[in-house]
Amino acid sequence: MTNQLDKKSQAWSALFSEPMSELVKRYTASVFFDQRLWRADIAGSLAHAQMLATQGIISAADWADIQRGLGQITRDIESGQFEWQLDLEDVHLNIEARLTQLVGDAGKRLHTGRSRNDQVATDVRLWLRDEIDAISALLVDLQRALVDVANRHVDVILPGFTHLQVAQPVSFAHHLLAYVEMFARDAERMADVRRRTNRLPLGSAALAGTTYPLDREQVAKLLGMVDEQGQPQLCMNSLDAVSDRDFAIEFTAAASLVMIHISRLSEELILWMSQNFAFVRIADRFTTGSSIMPQKKNPDVPELARGKTGRVVGHLMGLLTLMKGQPLAYNKDNQEDKEPLFDTVDTLKDTLRIFCDMVGGQLNPATGRKEGGIEVNAQAMEQAAQRGYATATDLADYLVKKGLPFRDAHEIVAHAVRAASTHACDLADLPLSVLQGFHPAIGQDVYEALSLQGSLHARHTVGGTAPAQVRQQIERHRLRLA
Ligand code: ARG
């Protein structure tokens, strides 16, 4: 059986005097990548058709046929039976042509009051909305994994760095919670993007709206394009609805930030795993050996995550550039939004899944506990914190408490550090008599201030690294993520 859409060149045939070359067909077709929108495409068609029927634009019998046909197509695609045809250009024409083959005229009525322009904009939004939900859930999982590891290491001391120079001791938990804050903001950004993504273009038709009495609000409700109060969310300008892809761009921007946070964490894991730090171990399943150096365990997964960040940021640049310079309304340029968007979603989801496992480990059903997550070498961290005069600021603060202005105290401590470094020892190793040589107000209690623990516990401002503060933050995150 042939029908109008069997060959793409026949979809708008009467006007065209020559067929497309094979190369141009391949160049313009999107079906081999946009077929992954099929579920959203069918959901959109069902909602549109149901509305056409309730509005009396198509008959109840047509609506029943469309449902039956799209049901069949769903099963065929799910079971891999569906034959995708390059000749039919994209996911939309492929499904519509098959529907018409299956149910005849009802299939041809589906496109009443609709254009592929509002159809594709709807599909991408529906698809992305669900992917955002999956990503948001993964962001929660990753935060939980980090909070769990943090909870076991509140009293583990790590040298905090600025300029990658030892600065002040911090709790390892505090360090991990910094990433929890980043991923929490990422999740907020995703929720925000979701709100603007979850709006309905259908009803805009090609660009100007349509002559049929469509009930757009009904379609929005059927597709779950509603706000928290259940109010339907519509794109309110037909030209804008079919043409802008800013929701995809802002999603990719939010995804880029997630990847950048992942990349920073990766960079730290890579450093911490190197023999020179030896602060942490990640499980062997995330590392590889070398084909020549038998002793090597390379942190391939964090390195790849750092590398893939470039790819996602590249997609953001691609999408921004795609949009720039497009006149209103729809242009075929927009077909190029899909591959970068799909790849961003795939890369981000895989990366988050792997990081959840790498940081937090996997649940062992026998013990009911997570195993195989990040392992911490507390001793190596503490030893590293001991080097580099991490408590020099504490000595300055100590002198301030004795009444000195901070700038003077800073200068005095610089002398003390210099003396300690010529003796190749820590500040706390200098005898009291030597320390008193720098300032007579220094007493025996200085050694408490100079200890790593003393330094840590002293930083008890809200959001500081004192263990009591860190425990409060862990509690807050736990409640938030419960
Ligand atoms: N495959 C197209 C896309 O992804 C669908 C919309 C085509 N619209 C058109 N007027 N050619 O953008």
PDB file of N, CA and C in Angstrom, residues 159-208:
ATOM      1  N   PRO A 159      45.190  18.673  54.722  1.00  0.00           N
ATOM      2  CA  PRO A 159      45.696  20.027  54.518  1.00  0.00           C
ATOM      3  C   PRO A 159      44.791  20.752  53.528  1.00  0.00           C
ATOM      4  N   GLY A 160      44.200  21.846  53.957  1.00  0.00           N
ATOM      5  CA  GLY A 160      43.452  22.663  52.999  1.00  0.00           C
ATOM      6  C   GLY A 160      44.451  23.480  52.202  1.00  0.00           C
ATOM      7  N   PHE A 161      44.199  23.608  50.921  1.00  0.00           N
ATOM      8  CA  PHE A 161      45.139  24.334  50.067  1.00  0.00           C
ATOM      9  C   PHE A 161      44.528  25.634  49.559  1.00  0.00           C
ATOM     10  N   THR A 162      45.375  26.641  49.372  1.00  0.00           N
ATOM     11  CA  THR A 162      45.052  27.705  48.418  1.00  0.00           C
ATOM     12  C   THR A 162      46.287  27.793  47.536  1.00  0.00           C
ATOM     13  N   HIS A 163      46.093  28.021  46.270  1.00  0.00           N
ATOM     14  CA  HIS A 163      47.198  27.995  45.301  1.00  0.00           C
ATOM     15  C   HIS A 163      47.927  26.652  45.314  1.00  0.00           C
ATOM     16  N   LEU A 164      47.248  25.621  45.747  1.00  0.00           N
ATOM     17  CA  LEU A 164      47.826  24.284  45.935  1.00  0.00           C
ATOM     18  C   LEU A 164      49.018  24.297  46.892  1.00  0.00           C
ATOM     19  N   GLN A 165      49.069  25.313  47.729  1.00  0.00           N
ATOM     20  CA  GLN A 165      50.056  25.382  48.809  1.00  0.00           C
ATOM     21  C   GLN A 165      49.300  25.115  50.105  1.00  0.00           C
ATOM     22  N   VAL A 166      49.940  24.379  51.015  1.00  0.00           N
ATOM     23  CA  VAL A 166      49.276  24.087  52.285  1.00  0.00           C
ATOM     24  C   VAL A 166      48.838  25.392  52.939  1.00  0.00           C
ATOM     25  N   ALA A 167      47.580  25.471  53.310  1.00  0.00           N
ATOM     26  CA  ALA A 167      47.044  26.718  53.856  1.00  0.00           C
ATOM     27  C   ALA A 167      46.632  26.532  55.319  1.00  0.00           C
ATOM     28  N   GLN A 168      45.544  25.794  55.531  1.00  0.00           N
ATOM     29  CA  GLN A 168      45.078  25.552  56.897  1.00  0.00           C
ATOM     30  C   GLN A 168      44.479  24.156  56.951  1.00  0.00           C
ATOM     31  N   PRO A 169      44.546  23.523  58.132  1.00  0.00           N
ATOM     32  CA  PRO A 169      43.943  22.186  58.216  1.00  0.00           C
ATOM     33  C   PRO A 169      42.423  22.261  58.089  1.00  0.00           C
ATOM     34  N   VAL A 170      41.860  21.320  57.384  1.00  0.00           N
ATOM     35  CA  VAL A 170      40.395  21.218  57.307  1.00  0.00           C
ATOM     36  C   VAL A 170      39.991  19.774  57.533  1.00  0.00           C
ATOM     37  N   SER A 171      38.750  19.618  57.942  1.00  0.00           N
ATOM     38  CA  SER A 171      38.191  18.273  58.071  1.00  0.00           C
ATOM     39  C   SER A 171      37.963  17.715  56.665  1.00  0.00           C
ATOM     40  N   PHE A 172      38.308  16.438  56.466  1.00  0.00           N
ATOM     41  CA  PHE A 172      38.073  15.831  55.151  1.00  0.00           C
ATOM     42  C   PHE A 172      36.577  15.868  54.822  1.00  0.00           C
ATOM     43  N   ALA A 173      35.763  15.695  55.845  1.00  0.00           N
ATOM     44  CA  ALA A 173      34.310  15.775  55.627  1.00  0.00           C
ATOM     45  C   ALA A 173      33.921  17.157  55.097  1.00  0.00           C
ATOM     46  N   HIS A 174      34.538  18.169  55.662  1.00  0.00           N
ATOM     47  CA  HIS A 174      34.240  19.539  55.239  1.00  0.00           C
ATOM     48  C   HIS A 174      34.570  19.702  53.756  1.00  0.00           C
ATOM     49  N   HIS A 175      35.695  19.134  53.376  1.00  0.00           N
ATOM     50  CA  HIS A 175      36.116  19.203  51.967  1.00  0.00           C
ATOM     51  C   HIS A 175      35.069  18.524  51.073  1.00  0.00           C
ATOM     52  N   LEU A 176      34.623  17.361  51.464  1.00  0.00           N
ATOM     53  CA  LEU A 176      33.616  16.661  50.642  1.00  0.00           C
ATOM     54  C   LEU A 176      32.306  17.434  50.605  1.00  0.00           C
ATOM     55  N   LEU A 177      31.958  18.040  51.733  1.00  0.00           N
ATOM     56  CA  LEU A 177      30.691  18.784  51.777  1.00  0.00           C
ATOM     57  C   LEU A 177      30.726  20.016  50.862  1.00  0.00           C
ATOM     58  N   ALA A 178      31.915  20.493  50.551  1.00  0.00           N
ATOM     59  CA  ALA A 178      31.998  21.589  49.571  1.00  0.00           C
ATOM     60  C   ALA A 178      31.404  21.118  48.243  1.00  0.00           C
ATOM     61  N   TYR A 179      31.695  19.872  47.866  1.00  0.00           N
ATOM     62  CA  TYR A 179      31.122  19.337  46.629  1.00  0.00           C
ATOM     63  C   TYR A 179      29.620  19.102  46.764  1.00  0.00           C
ATOM     64  N   VAL A 180      29.190  18.731  47.962  1.00  0.00           N
ATOM     65  CA  VAL A 180      27.747  18.557  48.166  1.00  0.00           C
ATOM     66  C   VAL A 180      27.029  19.883  47.890  1.00  0.00           C
ATOM     67  N   GLU A 181      27.615  20.980  48.367  1.00  0.00           N
ATOM     68  CA  GLU A 181      27.012  22.297  48.104  1.00  0.00           C
ATOM     69  C   GLU A 181      26.927  22.547  46.593  1.00  0.00           C
ATOM     70  N   MET A 182      28.011  22.220  45.883  1.00  0.00           N
ATOM     71  CA  MET A 182      28.021  22.453  44.429  1.00  0.00           C
ATOM     72  C   MET A 182      26.921  21.638  43.746  1.00  0.00           C
ATOM     73  N   PHE A 183      26.839  20.357  44.113  1.00  0.00           N
ATOM     74  CA  PHE A 183      25.839  19.509  43.448  1.00  0.00           C
ATOM     75  C   PHE A 183      24.419  19.882  43.885  1.00  0.00           C
ATOM     76  N   ALA A 184      24.285  20.442  45.082  1.00  0.00           N
ATOM     77  CA  ALA A 184      22.957  20.910  45.507  1.00  0.00           C
ATOM     78  C   ALA A 184      22.525  22.096  44.638  1.00  0.00           C
ATOM     79  N   ARG A 185      23.465  22.993  44.367  1.00  0.00           N
ATOM     80  CA  ARG A 185      23.110  24.111  43.470  1.00  0.00           C
ATOM     81  C   ARG A 185      22.826  23.614  42.061  1.00  0.00           C
ATOM     82  N   ASP A 186      23.586  22.602  41.638  1.00  0.00           N
ATOM     83  CA  ASP A 186      23.321  22.022  40.316  1.00  0.00           C
ATOM     84  C   ASP A 186      21.894  21.482  40.252  1.00  0.00           C
ATOM     85  N   ALA A 187      21.476  20.827  41.319  1.00  0.00           N
ATOM     86  CA  ALA A 187      20.123  20.270  41.345  1.00  0.00           C
ATOM     87  C   ALA A 187      19.082  21.397  41.306  1.00  0.00           C
ATOM     88  N   GLU A 188      19.375  22.486  42.012  1.00  0.00           N
ATOM     89  CA  GLU A 188      18.452  23.643  41.959  1.00  0.00           C
ATOM     90  C   GLU A 188      18.346  24.180  40.541  1.00  0.00           C
ATOM     91  N   ARG A 189      19.510  24.266  39.889  1.00  0.00           N
ATOM     92  CA  ARG A 189      19.497  24.773  38.507  1.00  0.00           C
ATOM     93  C   ARG A 189      18.682  23.849  37.614  1.00  0.00           C
ATOM     94  N   MET A 190      18.822  22.550  37.814  1.00  0.00           N
ATOM     95  CA  MET A 190      18.064  21.596  36.991  1.00  0.00           C
ATOM     96  C   MET A 190      16.555  21.780  37.218  1.00  0.00           C
ATOM     97  N   ALA A 191      16.180  21.977  38.474  1.00  0.00           N
ATOM     98  CA  ALA A 191      14.755  22.154  38.773  1.00  0.00           C
ATOM     99  C   ALA A 191      14.227  23.424  38.092  1.00  0.00           C
ATOM    100  N   ASP A 192      15.073  24.421  38.066  1.00  0.00           N
ATOM    101  CA  ASP A 192      14.681  25.692  37.455  1.00  0.00           C
ATOM    102  C   ASP A 192      14.535  25.546  35.931  1.00  0.00           C
ATOM    103  N   VAL A 193      15.505  24.868  35.326  1.00  0.00           N
ATOM    104  CA  VAL A 193      15.432  24.628  33.879  1.00  0.00           C
ATOM    105  C   VAL A 193      14.194  23.791  33.555  1.00  0.00           C
ATOM    106  N   ARG A 194      13.899  22.841  34.416  1.00  0.00           N
ATOM    107  CA  ARG A 194      12.742  21.976  34.173  1.00  0.00           C
ATOM    108  C   ARG A 194      11.456  22.795  34.056  1.00  0.00           C
ATOM    109  N   ARG A 195      11.320  23.789  34.917  1.00  0.00           N
ATOM    110  CA  ARG A 195      10.095  24.615  34.882  1.00  0.00           C
ATOM    111  C   ARG A 195       9.923  25.280  33.530  1.00  0.00           C
ATOM    112  N   ARG A 196      11.003  25.789  32.980  1.00  0.00           N
ATOM    113  CA  ARG A 196      10.899  26.484  31.684  1.00  0.00           C
ATOM    114  C   ARG A 196      10.850  25.518  30.504  1.00  0.00           C
ATOM    115  N   THR A 197      11.333  24.291  30.738  1.00  0.00           N
ATOM    116  CA  THR A 197      11.270  23.282  29.667  1.00  0.00           C
ATOM    117  C   THR A 197       9.853  22.730  29.547  1.00  0.00           C
ATOM    118  N   ASN A 198       9.185  22.628  30.687  1.00  0.00           N
ATOM    119  CA  ASN A 198       7.883  21.951  30.740  1.00  0.00           C
ATOM    120  C   ASN A 198       6.738  22.873  30.313  1.00  0.00           C
ATOM    121  N   ARG A 199       6.862  23.462  29.141  1.00  0.00           N
ATOM    122  CA  ARG A 199       5.801  24.318  28.588  1.00  0.00           C
ATOM    123  C   ARG A 199       5.463  23.863  27.180  1.00  0.00           C
ATOM    124  N   LEU A 200       4.216  24.006  26.823  1.00  0.00           N
ATOM    125  CA  LEU A 200       3.711  23.383  25.589  1.00  0.00           C
ATOM    126  C   LEU A 200       3.789  24.279  24.350  1.00  0.00           C
ATOM    127  N   PRO A 201       4.534  23.852  23.325  1.00  0.00           N
ATOM    128  CA  PRO A 201       4.505  24.558  22.037  1.00  0.00           C
ATOM    129  C   PRO A 201       3.300  24.176  21.161  1.00  0.00           C
ATOM    130  N   LEU A 202       2.788  22.931  21.281  1.00  0.00           N
ATOM    131  CA  LEU A 202       1.706  22.494  20.380  1.00  0.00           C
ATOM    132  C   LEU A 202       0.572  23.515  20.373  1.00  0.00           C
ATOM    133  N   GLY A 203       0.006  23.689  19.199  1.00  0.00           N
ATOM    134  CA  GLY A 203      -1.009  24.730  19.025  1.00  0.00           C
ATOM    135  C   GLY A 203      -0.424  25.936  18.309  1.00  0.00           C
ATOM    136  N   SER A 204       0.899  25.971  18.243  1.00  0.00           N
ATOM    137  CA  SER A 204       1.556  27.063  17.521  1.00  0.00           C
ATOM    138  C   SER A 204       1.609  26.767  16.028  1.00  0.00           C
ATOM    139  N   ALA A 205       1.427  25.472  15.712  1.00  0.00           N
ATOM    140  CA  ALA A 205       1.489  25.003  14.320  1.00  0.00           C
ATOM    141  C   ALA A 205       2.804  25.426  13.674  1.00  0.00           C
ATOM    142  N   ALA A 206       2.794  25.855  12.420  1.00  0.00           N
ATOM    143  CA  ALA A 206       4.064  26.120  11.732  1.00  0.00           C
ATOM    144  C   ALA A 206       4.778  27.311  12.342  1.00  0.00           C
ATOM    145  N   LEU A 207       4.019  28.364  12.638  1.00  0.00           N
ATOM    146  CA  LEU A 207       4.625  29.566  13.233  1.00  0.00           C
ATOM    147  C   LEU A 207       3.611  30.563  13.763  1.00  0.00           C
ATOM    148  N   ALA A 208       2.371  30.516  13.240  1.00  0.00           N
ATOM    149  CA  ALA A 208       1.446  31.621  13.500  1.00  0.00           C
ATOM    150  C   ALA A 208       0.217  31.218  14.302  1.00  0.00           C
TER     151      ALA A 208
END
